[in-house]
């Protein structure tokens, strides 16, 4: 009556699955600097926490007596595990088996429409996609006997889209990916690519060569330089796979398990009342001179907690997750090292980040030093107005509190995007702050042209008017009028922010759940 | 296997490729090689396109992380090129008013 033979068979088949695509394929994969999907999953998760689902799925062949003679595992490995003790769903293609292409079962294990997506959706837990697959293959037409319209069967992406509204989704591009898996990678709240071994494109070099006669390497077409730094198709770059796993764990440490929860608070060893003297003179007296905004942020946030999203794309704005007294905040800061001017890329990056924070109940802090939107023919051709106003539109749809620290410039449409007009409209300024619809230097000639031209010494008159206006532009005058809510000693910024971030936590708890927004983005 | 050729053999000599034995290496080249092994050469790049506004350091200067080597003028701003490493300036590759492209190496440091 014992089932020991069958039980033994379960274990034997698991062993077969763990061999992936066989010793030869695995060693080739390792030689290319890549870990197998099971090794990757094991390293992303808390040690020993992986519980695999569907390990026995694959293609088997049997002899006449019904004994298994050959088994090829399904080229997708998935299951659940824990990161920092919290449950996550995780899966990835097994590149060592037919380059991670689908295996044609009625139910897909992972990728768009796969079981692991359904699990993340039903259980309301984060999903981690480790992408290393080349997508569809023409061999499925032969198997099926007919061809299908895109979005057929499991391939519709509707579950991937559902997930974007309820649980954190992370994509890591860990090999060369095209087509469906590429699209799957994009449907994430945060994505990362492993430098050198990762490439992503709509279609690879052979297709591009056929279409345009242009010969490109896969790195030129979709390596990190293009996909991350230039296009912002993916968010961050990892130096290697270990760095990738570290960054995935780090990103998720700032996010709640789903939108019905608040982000996890951390113990904070960094004193709340740490007032750094360096903040008193970090802003140069000349508004032409740049300074290190990342250093400024590091002096204010809890030590070692700044985690930049899209650090190499649209660099005139810095977007980072961070903590203040252990509570998660989203930081948006203009970067004077890149002029601080919002160009079309920076605007796109800012809008996306603001929406990400709003969705996961992360309050926002703007550190404003922005002279305006990028001007000029090239910028107009890049739709700067549309991109810039879209960032503003997204900012006006958020329901998390937004805090503004004006450290220097705050001008124009871009400056307005740093202000919480929808909420409390709470702005604090440093003595180095200046603001307006446009900087005095550019505006005087246009506004007072007739008066200047009529003066006996036009150049002198222009200087005089500039001087008058500059006196009026003192932030103390605005603070007297309560048109900026506070003007503070820069060294107090950390304790000031920590206390308000703590005080707004009750508000965050009142709006848990998905956020639905009406309207059409410009 | 398709797609595997050219992978996994970095550093190996390709069959048929000509390879000279190191018999012709002179004493000088050996010394230079040794220097490369012991001294790390740090390339300092400009992260933005602009023109050189000021050169702030000279060969032989000892710099610490965060020190400014060069100031670039771009978008009406003076933007410092900063070293992230401690080291000695070996070479400054630009002079005032030179145009500089994003990613261009503007100075060399040695640690």
XYZ file of C-alpha atoms in Angstrom, chain A residues 47-331:
285
model
C 18.699 32.319 2.316
C 16.720 29.090 2.226
C 13.334 30.809 1.817
C 12.586 29.754 -1.786
C 9.604 27.447 -2.226
C 9.415 26.489 -5.869
C 6.127 25.837 -7.654
C 5.808 23.692 -10.780
C 9.237 22.131 -10.671
C 7.919 19.042 -12.453
C 6.586 20.957 -15.453
C 8.374 20.210 -18.686
C 8.446 17.932 -21.685
C 8.881 14.243 -21.001
C 9.222 11.245 -23.264
C 8.489 7.671 -22.278
C 9.386 4.238 -23.553
C 6.819 1.572 -24.454
C 6.640 0.384 -20.862
C 5.685 3.866 -19.716
C 9.028 4.649 -18.044
C 10.468 8.121 -18.316
C 13.411 8.200 -20.679
C 13.943 11.888 -21.179
C 12.876 15.105 -19.463
C 13.354 18.735 -20.471
C 12.244 21.103 -17.686
C 10.018 24.055 -18.508
C 12.329 27.020 -19.217
C 10.837 29.102 -16.413
C 11.472 28.775 -12.664
C 9.210 30.432 -10.120
C 7.796 30.332 -6.631
C 7.648 32.343 -3.449
C 10.225 33.350 -0.887
C 11.102 36.165 1.476
C 13.077 39.387 1.234
C 13.896 40.951 4.614
C 11.382 38.534 6.093
C 8.512 39.720 3.864
C 6.885 37.433 1.266
C 7.520 37.973 -2.454
C 6.657 36.139 -5.661
C 9.631 35.566 -7.941
C 10.350 33.967 -11.276
C 12.687 33.957 -14.223
C 13.408 32.304 -17.537
C 15.925 29.496 -17.626
C 18.181 30.590 -20.464
C 19.988 27.248 -20.461
C 16.857 25.628 -21.891
C 16.114 26.765 -25.432
C 17.203 30.323 -24.533
C 14.266 30.708 -22.167
C 11.559 30.549 -24.820
C 8.072 29.439 -23.790
C 7.376 25.717 -23.547
C 3.839 25.731 -24.849
C 1.777 24.459 -21.903
C -1.825 25.553 -21.497
C -0.833 27.498 -18.418
C 2.290 29.603 -18.437
C 4.518 29.482 -15.334
C 5.683 33.094 -15.486
C 6.081 36.141 -17.661
C 2.988 38.000 -18.828
C -0.133 36.070 -17.879
C 1.852 33.417 -15.998
C 0.926 31.658 -12.759
C 3.394 33.707 -10.713
C 1.753 36.945 -11.864
C -1.626 35.552 -10.815
C -0.154 34.544 -7.465
C 1.313 38.010 -6.816
C -2.069 39.473 -7.755
C -4.194 37.098 -5.651
C -1.895 37.192 -2.598
C -1.140 40.936 -2.930
C 2.628 40.464 -2.639
C 5.490 42.015 -4.642
C 6.618 40.361 -7.873
C 10.264 40.074 -8.935
C 10.885 39.229 -12.599
C 14.389 37.991 -13.448
C 14.298 38.358 -17.207
C 16.614 36.331 -19.409
C 14.493 35.130 -22.303
C 14.335 35.760 -26.004
C 10.559 35.730 -26.351
C 8.361 34.021 -28.906
C 9.573 31.536 -31.424
C 8.234 30.640 -34.826
C 8.322 26.982 -33.800
C 5.048 27.472 -31.905
C 3.219 28.017 -35.223
C 4.393 24.613 -36.374
C 3.263 22.994 -33.146
C -0.102 24.744 -33.173
C -0.791 24.417 -36.904
C -1.856 28.080 -37.214
C -0.598 31.541 -36.335
C -2.149 33.865 -33.777
C -2.904 37.554 -33.360
C -0.629 39.217 -30.736
C -2.192 39.128 -27.294
C -3.548 35.632 -27.895
C -4.185 33.265 -25.002
C -1.961 33.996 -22.015
C -0.049 36.698 -23.816
C -2.324 39.653 -23.210
C -0.405 41.619 -20.532
C -3.656 42.484 -18.752
C -2.519 40.857 -15.502
C 0.847 42.631 -15.761
C -1.086 45.903 -16.003
C -3.366 45.000 -13.042
C -0.286 44.402 -10.892
C 0.978 47.934 -11.537
C -1.890 49.287 -9.454
C -1.611 47.073 -6.372
C 1.806 45.527 -5.614
C 5.429 46.484 -6.248
C 6.769 44.931 -9.456
C 10.503 44.757 -10.147
C 12.155 43.712 -13.407
C 15.790 42.759 -13.785
C 17.143 42.343 -17.317
C 19.901 39.766 -16.900
C 20.492 38.669 -20.471
C 19.567 39.647 -24.007
C 15.863 40.178 -24.275
C 13.570 41.048 -27.163
C 9.863 41.078 -27.932
C 7.469 39.830 -25.230
C 9.974 39.538 -22.349
C 11.211 43.055 -23.221
C 7.680 44.367 -22.925
C 7.231 42.445 -19.679
C 10.359 44.142 -18.305
C 8.870 47.592 -18.883
C 5.684 46.842 -16.940
C 7.380 47.353 -13.591
C 7.647 50.020 -10.925
C 11.400 49.768 -11.066
C 13.768 48.031 -13.448
C 17.446 47.251 -13.515
C 19.881 45.924 -16.102
C 23.093 44.028 -15.522
C 25.874 45.860 -17.332
C 27.499 44.000 -20.257
C 25.400 40.827 -19.954
C 22.028 42.588 -20.247
C 20.548 44.091 -23.410
C 16.966 45.001 -24.213
C 15.276 45.944 -27.466
C 12.031 45.646 -29.378
C 13.950 43.524 -31.886
C 17.558 42.428 -32.099
C 20.408 43.181 -34.510
C 19.401 40.702 -37.278
C 15.918 42.230 -37.557
C 17.347 45.767 -37.541
C 19.832 44.861 -40.240
C 17.081 43.438 -42.437
C 14.933 46.551 -41.931
C 17.526 49.300 -42.303
C 20.682 47.602 -43.544
C 22.354 48.858 -40.394
C 24.800 46.520 -38.686
C 24.823 47.019 -34.914
C 26.026 44.913 -32.033
C 23.446 44.013 -29.404
C 25.311 46.226 -26.946
C 25.086 49.200 -29.340
C 21.396 48.571 -29.885
C 20.219 47.838 -26.372
C 23.072 47.843 -23.853
C 22.985 49.883 -20.656
C 24.371 52.992 -22.331
C 21.364 53.191 -24.641
C 18.611 51.508 -22.647
C 19.391 53.098 -19.285
C 21.567 56.226 -19.682
C 20.197 57.618 -22.943
C 16.638 56.342 -23.310
C 15.572 55.654 -19.742
C 13.844 52.499 -20.979
C 15.089 50.830 -17.804
C 15.906 52.619 -14.560
C 19.186 51.521 -12.972
C 22.373 49.670 -13.919
C 23.999 46.887 -11.908
C 27.742 46.309 -12.194
C 27.217 42.551 -11.996
C 24.603 40.033 -10.898
C 25.427 40.310 -7.175
C 25.012 44.078 -7.398
C 21.699 43.501 -9.164
C 20.395 41.281 -6.342
C 21.542 43.825 -3.742
C 19.750 46.639 -5.527
C 16.518 44.644 -5.910
C 16.466 43.973 -2.163
C 17.303 47.609 -1.484
C 14.503 48.967 -3.708
C 11.908 46.712 -2.104
C 13.058 47.730 1.398
C 11.435 51.149 0.802
C 8.124 49.839 -0.502
C 5.063 48.428 1.201
C 4.052 44.854 0.392
C 0.974 46.216 -1.381
C -0.963 49.475 -1.668
C -3.095 48.628 1.383
C -0.028 48.974 3.602
C 2.382 51.781 4.507
C 6.073 51.542 3.599
C 8.095 49.731 6.264
C 9.667 51.924 8.924
C 13.259 51.239 9.887
C 15.110 51.701 13.147
C 17.130 54.877 12.833
C 20.518 55.132 14.498
C 21.134 58.563 12.980
C 20.191 61.336 15.453
C 17.139 63.324 14.363
C 18.721 66.534 15.649
C 21.904 66.108 13.609
C 22.495 69.665 12.308
C 25.358 69.687 9.856
C 27.409 72.889 9.766
C 28.368 72.123 6.176
C 24.813 73.033 5.167
C 25.426 76.644 6.186
C 27.821 77.203 3.290
C 27.106 74.470 0.790
C 25.256 76.911 -1.485
C 27.736 79.243 -3.229
C 26.950 82.971 -2.959
C 27.147 83.284 -6.729
C 24.004 81.817 -8.262
C 26.106 80.906 -11.298
C 28.120 78.380 -9.317
C 27.113 74.753 -9.080
C 27.486 72.601 -5.965
C 27.029 68.990 -4.984
C 23.286 68.469 -4.420
C 23.816 64.768 -3.654
C 26.117 65.724 -0.811
C 23.470 68.183 0.423
C 20.831 65.442 0.430
C 23.208 63.068 2.222
C 23.688 65.616 5.018
C 19.936 65.757 5.613
C 18.596 62.223 5.064
C 19.261 59.321 7.450
C 22.842 58.171 6.797
C 23.309 55.753 3.889
C 19.606 55.749 3.010
C 19.585 57.630 -0.287
C 18.776 55.233 -3.135
C 18.696 56.936 -6.503
C 16.171 55.893 -9.118
C 17.348 56.506 -12.711
C 20.699 57.946 -11.584
C 22.118 58.127 -15.105
C 19.078 59.402 -17.029
C 17.755 62.981 -17.058
C 20.477 63.930 -14.621
C 19.434 67.555 -14.105
C 16.954 66.176 -11.587
C 17.774 63.665 -8.849
C 15.023 61.254 -7.815
C 15.758 59.112 -4.779
C 14.078 57.060 -2.116
C 15.403 57.837 1.341
C 14.508 57.782 5.021
C 14.033 60.483 7.605
C 14.046 59.158 11.152
C 13.387 55.733 9.620
C 10.329 56.802 7.610
C 10.393 56.470 3.848
C 10.330 59.634 1.739
C 10.654 60.336 -1.976
C 13.204 63.026 -2.764
